[in-house]
Coordinates of C-alpha atoms in Angstrom, one line a residue:
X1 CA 0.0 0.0 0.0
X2 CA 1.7 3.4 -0.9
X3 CA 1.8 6.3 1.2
X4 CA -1.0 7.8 -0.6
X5 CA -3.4 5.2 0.2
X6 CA -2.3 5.0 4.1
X7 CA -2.7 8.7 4.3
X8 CA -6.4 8.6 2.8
X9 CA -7.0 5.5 5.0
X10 CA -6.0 7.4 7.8
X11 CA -8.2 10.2 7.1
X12 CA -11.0 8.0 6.8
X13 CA -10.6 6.7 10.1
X14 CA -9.9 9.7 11.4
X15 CA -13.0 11.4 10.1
X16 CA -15.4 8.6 11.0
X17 CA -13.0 7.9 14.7
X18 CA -13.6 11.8 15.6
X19 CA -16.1 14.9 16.4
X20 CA -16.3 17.5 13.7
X21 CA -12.8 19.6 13.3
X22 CA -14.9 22.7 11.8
X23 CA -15.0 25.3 15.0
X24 CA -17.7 27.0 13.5
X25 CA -19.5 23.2 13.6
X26 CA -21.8 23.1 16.4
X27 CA -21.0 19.1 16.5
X28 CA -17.3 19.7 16.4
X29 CA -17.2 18.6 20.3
X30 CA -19.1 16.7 22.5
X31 CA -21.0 20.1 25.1
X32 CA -22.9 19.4 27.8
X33 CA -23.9 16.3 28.9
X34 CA -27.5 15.5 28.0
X35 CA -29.9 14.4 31.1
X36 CA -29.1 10.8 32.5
X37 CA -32.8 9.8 30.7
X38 CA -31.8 11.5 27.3
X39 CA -28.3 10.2 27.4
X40 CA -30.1 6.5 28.1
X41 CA -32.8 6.6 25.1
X42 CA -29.3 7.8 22.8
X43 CA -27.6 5.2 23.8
X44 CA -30.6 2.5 23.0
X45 CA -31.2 4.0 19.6
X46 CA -27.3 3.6 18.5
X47 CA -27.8 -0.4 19.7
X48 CA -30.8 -0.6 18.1
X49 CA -32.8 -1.7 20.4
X50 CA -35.9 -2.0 18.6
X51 CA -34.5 -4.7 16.8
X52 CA -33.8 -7.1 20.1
X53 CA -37.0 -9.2 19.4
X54 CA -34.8 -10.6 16.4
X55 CA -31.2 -10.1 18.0
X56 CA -32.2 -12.7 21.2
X57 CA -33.6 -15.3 18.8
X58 CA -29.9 -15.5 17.1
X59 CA -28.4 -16.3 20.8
X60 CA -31.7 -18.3 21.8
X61 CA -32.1 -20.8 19.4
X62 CA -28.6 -22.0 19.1
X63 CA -28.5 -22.2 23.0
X64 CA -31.3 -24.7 22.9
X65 CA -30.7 -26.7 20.0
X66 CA -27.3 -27.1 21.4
X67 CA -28.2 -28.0 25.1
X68 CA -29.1 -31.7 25.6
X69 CA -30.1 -30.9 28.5
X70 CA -32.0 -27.7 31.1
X71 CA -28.8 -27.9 33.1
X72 CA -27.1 -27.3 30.3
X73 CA -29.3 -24.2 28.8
X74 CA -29.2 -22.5 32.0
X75 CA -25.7 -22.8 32.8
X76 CA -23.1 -20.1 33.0
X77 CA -21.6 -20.9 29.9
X78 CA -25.0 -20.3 28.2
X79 CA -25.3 -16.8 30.1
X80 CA -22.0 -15.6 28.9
X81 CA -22.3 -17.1 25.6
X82 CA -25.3 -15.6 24.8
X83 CA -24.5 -12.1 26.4
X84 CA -21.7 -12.6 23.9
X85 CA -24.1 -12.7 21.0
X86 CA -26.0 -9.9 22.2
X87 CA -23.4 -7.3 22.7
X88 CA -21.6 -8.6 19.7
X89 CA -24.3 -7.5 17.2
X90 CA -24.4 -4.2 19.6
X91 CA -21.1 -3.0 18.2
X92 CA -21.8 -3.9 15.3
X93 CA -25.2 -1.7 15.6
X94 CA -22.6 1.3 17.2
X95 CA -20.2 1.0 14.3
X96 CA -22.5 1.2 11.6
X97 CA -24.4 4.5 12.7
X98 CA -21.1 5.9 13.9
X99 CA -19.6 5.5 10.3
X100 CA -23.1 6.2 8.4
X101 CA -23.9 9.3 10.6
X102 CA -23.6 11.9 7.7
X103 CA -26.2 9.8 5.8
X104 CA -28.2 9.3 8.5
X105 CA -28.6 13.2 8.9
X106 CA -30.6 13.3 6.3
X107 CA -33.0 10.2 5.9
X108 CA -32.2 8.4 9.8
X109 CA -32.2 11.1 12.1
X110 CA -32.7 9.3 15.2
X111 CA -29.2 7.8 14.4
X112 CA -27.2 10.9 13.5
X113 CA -29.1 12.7 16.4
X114 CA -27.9 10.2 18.7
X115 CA -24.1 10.2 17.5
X116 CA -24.0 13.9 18.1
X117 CA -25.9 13.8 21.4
X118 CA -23.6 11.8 22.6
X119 CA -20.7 12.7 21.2
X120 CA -18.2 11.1 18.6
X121 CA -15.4 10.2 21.1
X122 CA -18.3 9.1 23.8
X123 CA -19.6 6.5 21.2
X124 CA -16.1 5.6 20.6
X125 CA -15.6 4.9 23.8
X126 CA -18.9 3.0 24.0
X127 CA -18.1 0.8 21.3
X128 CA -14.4 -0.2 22.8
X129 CA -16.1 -1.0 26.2
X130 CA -18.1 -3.5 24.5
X131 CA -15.2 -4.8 22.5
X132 CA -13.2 -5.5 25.5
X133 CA -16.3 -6.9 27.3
X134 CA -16.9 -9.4 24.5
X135 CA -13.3 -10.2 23.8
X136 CA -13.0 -11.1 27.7
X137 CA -16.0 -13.3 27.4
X138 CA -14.7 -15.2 24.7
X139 CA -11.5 -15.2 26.4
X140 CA -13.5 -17.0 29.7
X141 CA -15.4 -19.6 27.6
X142 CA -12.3 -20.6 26.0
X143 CA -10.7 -21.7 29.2
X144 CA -13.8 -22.8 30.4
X145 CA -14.6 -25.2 27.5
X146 CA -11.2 -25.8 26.1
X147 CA -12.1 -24.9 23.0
X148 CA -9.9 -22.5 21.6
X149 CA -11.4 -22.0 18.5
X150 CA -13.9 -19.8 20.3
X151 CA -11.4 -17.2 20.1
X152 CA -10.9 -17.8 16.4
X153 CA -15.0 -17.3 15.7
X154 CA -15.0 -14.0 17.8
X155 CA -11.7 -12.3 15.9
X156 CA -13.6 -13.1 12.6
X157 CA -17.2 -12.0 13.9
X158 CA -14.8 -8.5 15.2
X159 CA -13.2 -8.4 12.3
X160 CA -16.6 -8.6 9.9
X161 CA -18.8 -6.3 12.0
X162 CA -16.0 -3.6 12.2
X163 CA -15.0 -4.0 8.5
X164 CA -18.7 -3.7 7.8
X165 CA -19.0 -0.4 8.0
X166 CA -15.4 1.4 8.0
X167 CA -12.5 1.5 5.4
X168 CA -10.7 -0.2 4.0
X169 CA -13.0 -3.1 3.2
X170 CA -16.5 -1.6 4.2
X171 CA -18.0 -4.9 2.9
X172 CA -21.4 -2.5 3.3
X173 CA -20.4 -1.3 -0.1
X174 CA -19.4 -5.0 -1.4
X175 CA -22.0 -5.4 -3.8
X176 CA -22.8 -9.1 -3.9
X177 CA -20.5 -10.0 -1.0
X178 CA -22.7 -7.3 1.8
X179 CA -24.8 -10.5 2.4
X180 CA -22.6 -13.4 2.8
X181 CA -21.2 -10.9 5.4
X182 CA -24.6 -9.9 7.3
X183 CA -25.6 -14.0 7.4
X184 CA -22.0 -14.7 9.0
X185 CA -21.7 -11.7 11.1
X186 CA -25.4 -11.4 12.1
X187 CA -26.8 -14.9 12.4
X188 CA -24.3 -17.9 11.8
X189 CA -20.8 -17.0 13.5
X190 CA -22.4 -16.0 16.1
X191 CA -24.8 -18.8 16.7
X192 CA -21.5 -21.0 16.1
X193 CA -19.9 -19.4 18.9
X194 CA -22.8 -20.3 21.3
X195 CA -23.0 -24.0 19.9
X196 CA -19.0 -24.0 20.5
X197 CA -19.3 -22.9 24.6
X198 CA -21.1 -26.5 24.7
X199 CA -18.5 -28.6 26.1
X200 CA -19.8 -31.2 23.9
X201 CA -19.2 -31.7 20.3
X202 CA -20.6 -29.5 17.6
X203 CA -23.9 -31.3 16.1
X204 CA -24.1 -31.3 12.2
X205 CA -27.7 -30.9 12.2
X206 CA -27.5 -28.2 14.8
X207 CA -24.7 -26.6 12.5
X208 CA -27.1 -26.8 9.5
X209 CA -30.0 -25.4 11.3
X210 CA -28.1 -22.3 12.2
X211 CA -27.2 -22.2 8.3
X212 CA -30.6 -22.2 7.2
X213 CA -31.9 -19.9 10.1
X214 CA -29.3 -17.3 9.2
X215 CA -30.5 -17.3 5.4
X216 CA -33.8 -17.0 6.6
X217 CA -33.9 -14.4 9.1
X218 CA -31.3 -11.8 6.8
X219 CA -33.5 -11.9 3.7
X220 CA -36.6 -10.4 6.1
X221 CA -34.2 -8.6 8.0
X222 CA -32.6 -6.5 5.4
X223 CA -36.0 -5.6 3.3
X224 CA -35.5 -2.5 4.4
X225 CA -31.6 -2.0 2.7
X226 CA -33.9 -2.1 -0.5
X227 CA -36.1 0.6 0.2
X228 CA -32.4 2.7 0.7
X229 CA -31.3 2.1 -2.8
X230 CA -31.8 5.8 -4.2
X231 CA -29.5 7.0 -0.7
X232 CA -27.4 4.3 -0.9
X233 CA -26.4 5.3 -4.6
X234 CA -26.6 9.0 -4.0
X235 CA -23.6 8.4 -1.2
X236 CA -21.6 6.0 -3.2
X237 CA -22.3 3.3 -1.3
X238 CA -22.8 -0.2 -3.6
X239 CA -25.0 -2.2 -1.5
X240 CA -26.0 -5.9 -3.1
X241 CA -29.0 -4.0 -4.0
X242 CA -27.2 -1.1 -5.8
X243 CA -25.2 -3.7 -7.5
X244 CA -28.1 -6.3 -8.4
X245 CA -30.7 -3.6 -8.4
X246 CA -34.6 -3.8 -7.2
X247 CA -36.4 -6.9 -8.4
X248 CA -33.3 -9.2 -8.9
X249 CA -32.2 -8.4 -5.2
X250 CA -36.3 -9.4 -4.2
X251 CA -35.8 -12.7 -6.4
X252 CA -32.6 -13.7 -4.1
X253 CA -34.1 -12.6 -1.1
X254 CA -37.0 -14.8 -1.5
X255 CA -35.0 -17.3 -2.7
X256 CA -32.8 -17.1 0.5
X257 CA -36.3 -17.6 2.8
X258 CA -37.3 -20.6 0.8
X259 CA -33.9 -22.7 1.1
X260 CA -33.3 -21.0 4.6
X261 CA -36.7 -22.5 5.6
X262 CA -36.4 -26.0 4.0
X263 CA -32.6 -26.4 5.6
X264 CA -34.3 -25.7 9.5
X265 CA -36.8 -28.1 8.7
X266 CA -35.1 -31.0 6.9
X267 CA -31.8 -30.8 9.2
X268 CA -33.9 -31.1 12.5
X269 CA -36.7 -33.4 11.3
X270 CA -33.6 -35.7 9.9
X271 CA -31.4 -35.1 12.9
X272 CA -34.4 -34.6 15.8
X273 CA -37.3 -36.6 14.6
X274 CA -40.9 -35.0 13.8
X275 CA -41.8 -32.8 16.3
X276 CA -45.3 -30.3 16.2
X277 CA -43.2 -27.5 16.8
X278 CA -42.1 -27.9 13.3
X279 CA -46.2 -26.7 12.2
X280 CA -45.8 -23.5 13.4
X281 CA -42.2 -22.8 12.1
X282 CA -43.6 -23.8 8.1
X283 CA -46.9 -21.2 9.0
X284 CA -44.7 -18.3 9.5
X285 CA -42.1 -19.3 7.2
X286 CA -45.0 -19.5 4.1
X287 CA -46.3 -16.4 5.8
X288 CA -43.0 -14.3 5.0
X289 CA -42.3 -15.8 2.2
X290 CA -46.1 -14.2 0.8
X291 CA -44.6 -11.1 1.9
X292 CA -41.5 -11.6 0.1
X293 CA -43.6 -12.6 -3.4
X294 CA -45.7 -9.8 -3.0
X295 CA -42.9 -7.5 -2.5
X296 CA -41.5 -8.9 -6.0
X297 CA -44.9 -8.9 -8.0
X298 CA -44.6 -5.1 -6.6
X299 CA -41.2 -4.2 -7.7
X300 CA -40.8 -6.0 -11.0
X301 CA -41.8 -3.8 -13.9
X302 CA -42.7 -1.4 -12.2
X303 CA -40.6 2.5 -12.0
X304 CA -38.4 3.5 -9.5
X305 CA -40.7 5.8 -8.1
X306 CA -43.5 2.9 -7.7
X307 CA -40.7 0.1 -6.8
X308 CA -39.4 2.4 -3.5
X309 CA -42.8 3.4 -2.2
X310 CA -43.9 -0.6 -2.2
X311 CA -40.7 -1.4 -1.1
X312 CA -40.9 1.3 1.9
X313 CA -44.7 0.0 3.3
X314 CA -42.9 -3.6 3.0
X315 CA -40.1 -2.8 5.4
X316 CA -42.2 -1.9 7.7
X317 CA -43.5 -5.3 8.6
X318 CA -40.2 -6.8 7.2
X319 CA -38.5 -6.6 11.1
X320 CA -41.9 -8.1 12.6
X321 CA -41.6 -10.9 10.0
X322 CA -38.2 -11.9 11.2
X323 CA -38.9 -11.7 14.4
X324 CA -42.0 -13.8 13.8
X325 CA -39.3 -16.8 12.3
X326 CA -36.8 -16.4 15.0
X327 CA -39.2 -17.1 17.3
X328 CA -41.0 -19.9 15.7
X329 CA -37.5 -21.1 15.5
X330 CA -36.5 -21.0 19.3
X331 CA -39.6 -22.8 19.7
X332 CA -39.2 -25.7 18.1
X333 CA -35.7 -25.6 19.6
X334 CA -37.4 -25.7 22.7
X335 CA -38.9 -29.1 21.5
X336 CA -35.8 -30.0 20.4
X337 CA -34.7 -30.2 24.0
X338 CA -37.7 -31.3 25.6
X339 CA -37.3 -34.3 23.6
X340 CA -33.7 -35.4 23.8

């Protein structure tokens, strides 16, 4: 890498790292602290809280498929695994609107609002408190379990959810690789981590679960990185939608429900046995994937204009539909265990 590059790299980092340089810039420092109540609803918009219906399903339903037993669920390996999970996707939550904050301004305000409320070197500072916290965790489950690889899955799950959103990768703007990246960093690593603080061996059909609940729960998670496309483009930023554009990128996502859906099921019902848990699993799984067929009969031929306002009353539900999933999915992983 030349000096050139490092320099703008640097910048980058520096510019995303730090509060406004401009003086004249009301932002340019963090001022007075906010009230303890203001400074708490800032700090539970830039983890997106909103979105922990879906985020404890991804610690949940690993946990369970992988105990064979309630001592084992309710251990304190479970507890710190899962807290792992949870704060994991936090930073990764905190990164994002730190480095998107500009764009945010002007179509996300909570976000941006937030940042600056805050303060840049305050969120900073948020966001390594959390890192240490999980790296310390993983550290603890390591030498609890003995399984070292544990340490392995949480440098890649860092190293994704940072390089996310910041230079130099900022897989956010990866095109077709953005999701590969969101299923790994969201949903699977993750989910393998908890599965690894088992002291037990890894399952296959547990491992292929997770699999097909992370390509299930990121194409109704995401709908709403469609309805961004005309922002995302304006900025320069080449999400897979930018790159695939509107009704091809509806066509995978679908796609990604239907053989997310028919992975969960086969790989327990072939590794678990039947279970009736399984019935309300394939009624929300063929409920989301109407939405996701209506949301392509919407987008496909139609114009831009048309595409983004069907896309943007889609989105709306999109979150309650993966929520819906994950929890139809910690479920039958509660009958999972129940029947071991």
């Amino acid at each position: 890498m030349s000096s050139t590059d490092t320099a703008t790299l640097t910048e980058k980092l520096t510019a995303i790292l730090t509060d406004p340089q401009d003086p004249q810039d009301p932002r340019s420092a963090p001022g007075e602290r906010p009230s303890l109540a203001t400074r708490t609803r800032y700090v539970l918009v830039i983890r997106r809280f909103e979105f922990m219906p879906v985020i404890l399903t991804v610690a949940l339903a690993p946990a369970l498929l992988g105990a064979h037993s309630w001592g084992d669920f309710l251990s304190l390996n479970m507890l710190l695994a899962m807290l792992y999970a949870i704060s994991g996707m936090q930073i990764g939550n905190m990164t994002n609107a730190l480095a998107d904050r500009e764009q945010d301004a002007l179509y996300k305000s909570r976000q941006s609002e937030a940042i600056y409320g805050l303060g840049v070197s305050r969120v900073v500072v948020h966001i390594a408190v959390s890192t240490v916290v999980c790296s310390a965790l993983a550290t603890i489950l390591a030498i609890r379990t003995g399984h070292w690889d544990l340490l392995l899955i949480a440098a890649v799950v860092g190293i994704l959810g940072f390089q996310y959103s910041v230079p130099p990768l900022k897989l956010k703007s990866a095109g077709a690789w953005q999701l590969p990246t969101l299923q790994l960093s969201l949903v699977f690593l993750p989910g393998l981590f908890v599965l690894r603080s088992y002291e037990e061996e890894l399952e296959w059909g547990s491992v292929v679960t997770l699999a097909g609940f992370a390509l299930a729960l990121v194409s109704l998670f995401v709908t709403s990185h469609a309805e961004d496309y005309l922002e995302d483009e304006q900025f320069g930023v080449r999400t897979y939608t930018v790159a695939w554009g509107l009704t091809r990128t509806m066509y995978i996502q679908s796609t990604m429900l239907f053989v997310g859906a028919l992975l969960m099921i086969g790989s327990v019902y072939a590794t678990f046995g039947f279970t009736w848990a399984l019935v309300p699993l394939v009624v929300a799984w063929l409920l989301s994937q109407r939405l996701l067929f209506t949301v392509v009969r919407d987008v496909r031929g139609a114009t831009m204009e048309s595409a983004i306002e069907a896309l943007h009353k889609k989105s709306l539900i999109g979150p309650y539909h993966a929520a819906l999933v994950g929890w139809m999915t910690v479920l039958l992983a509660v009958f999972v265990l129940i029947g071991r």
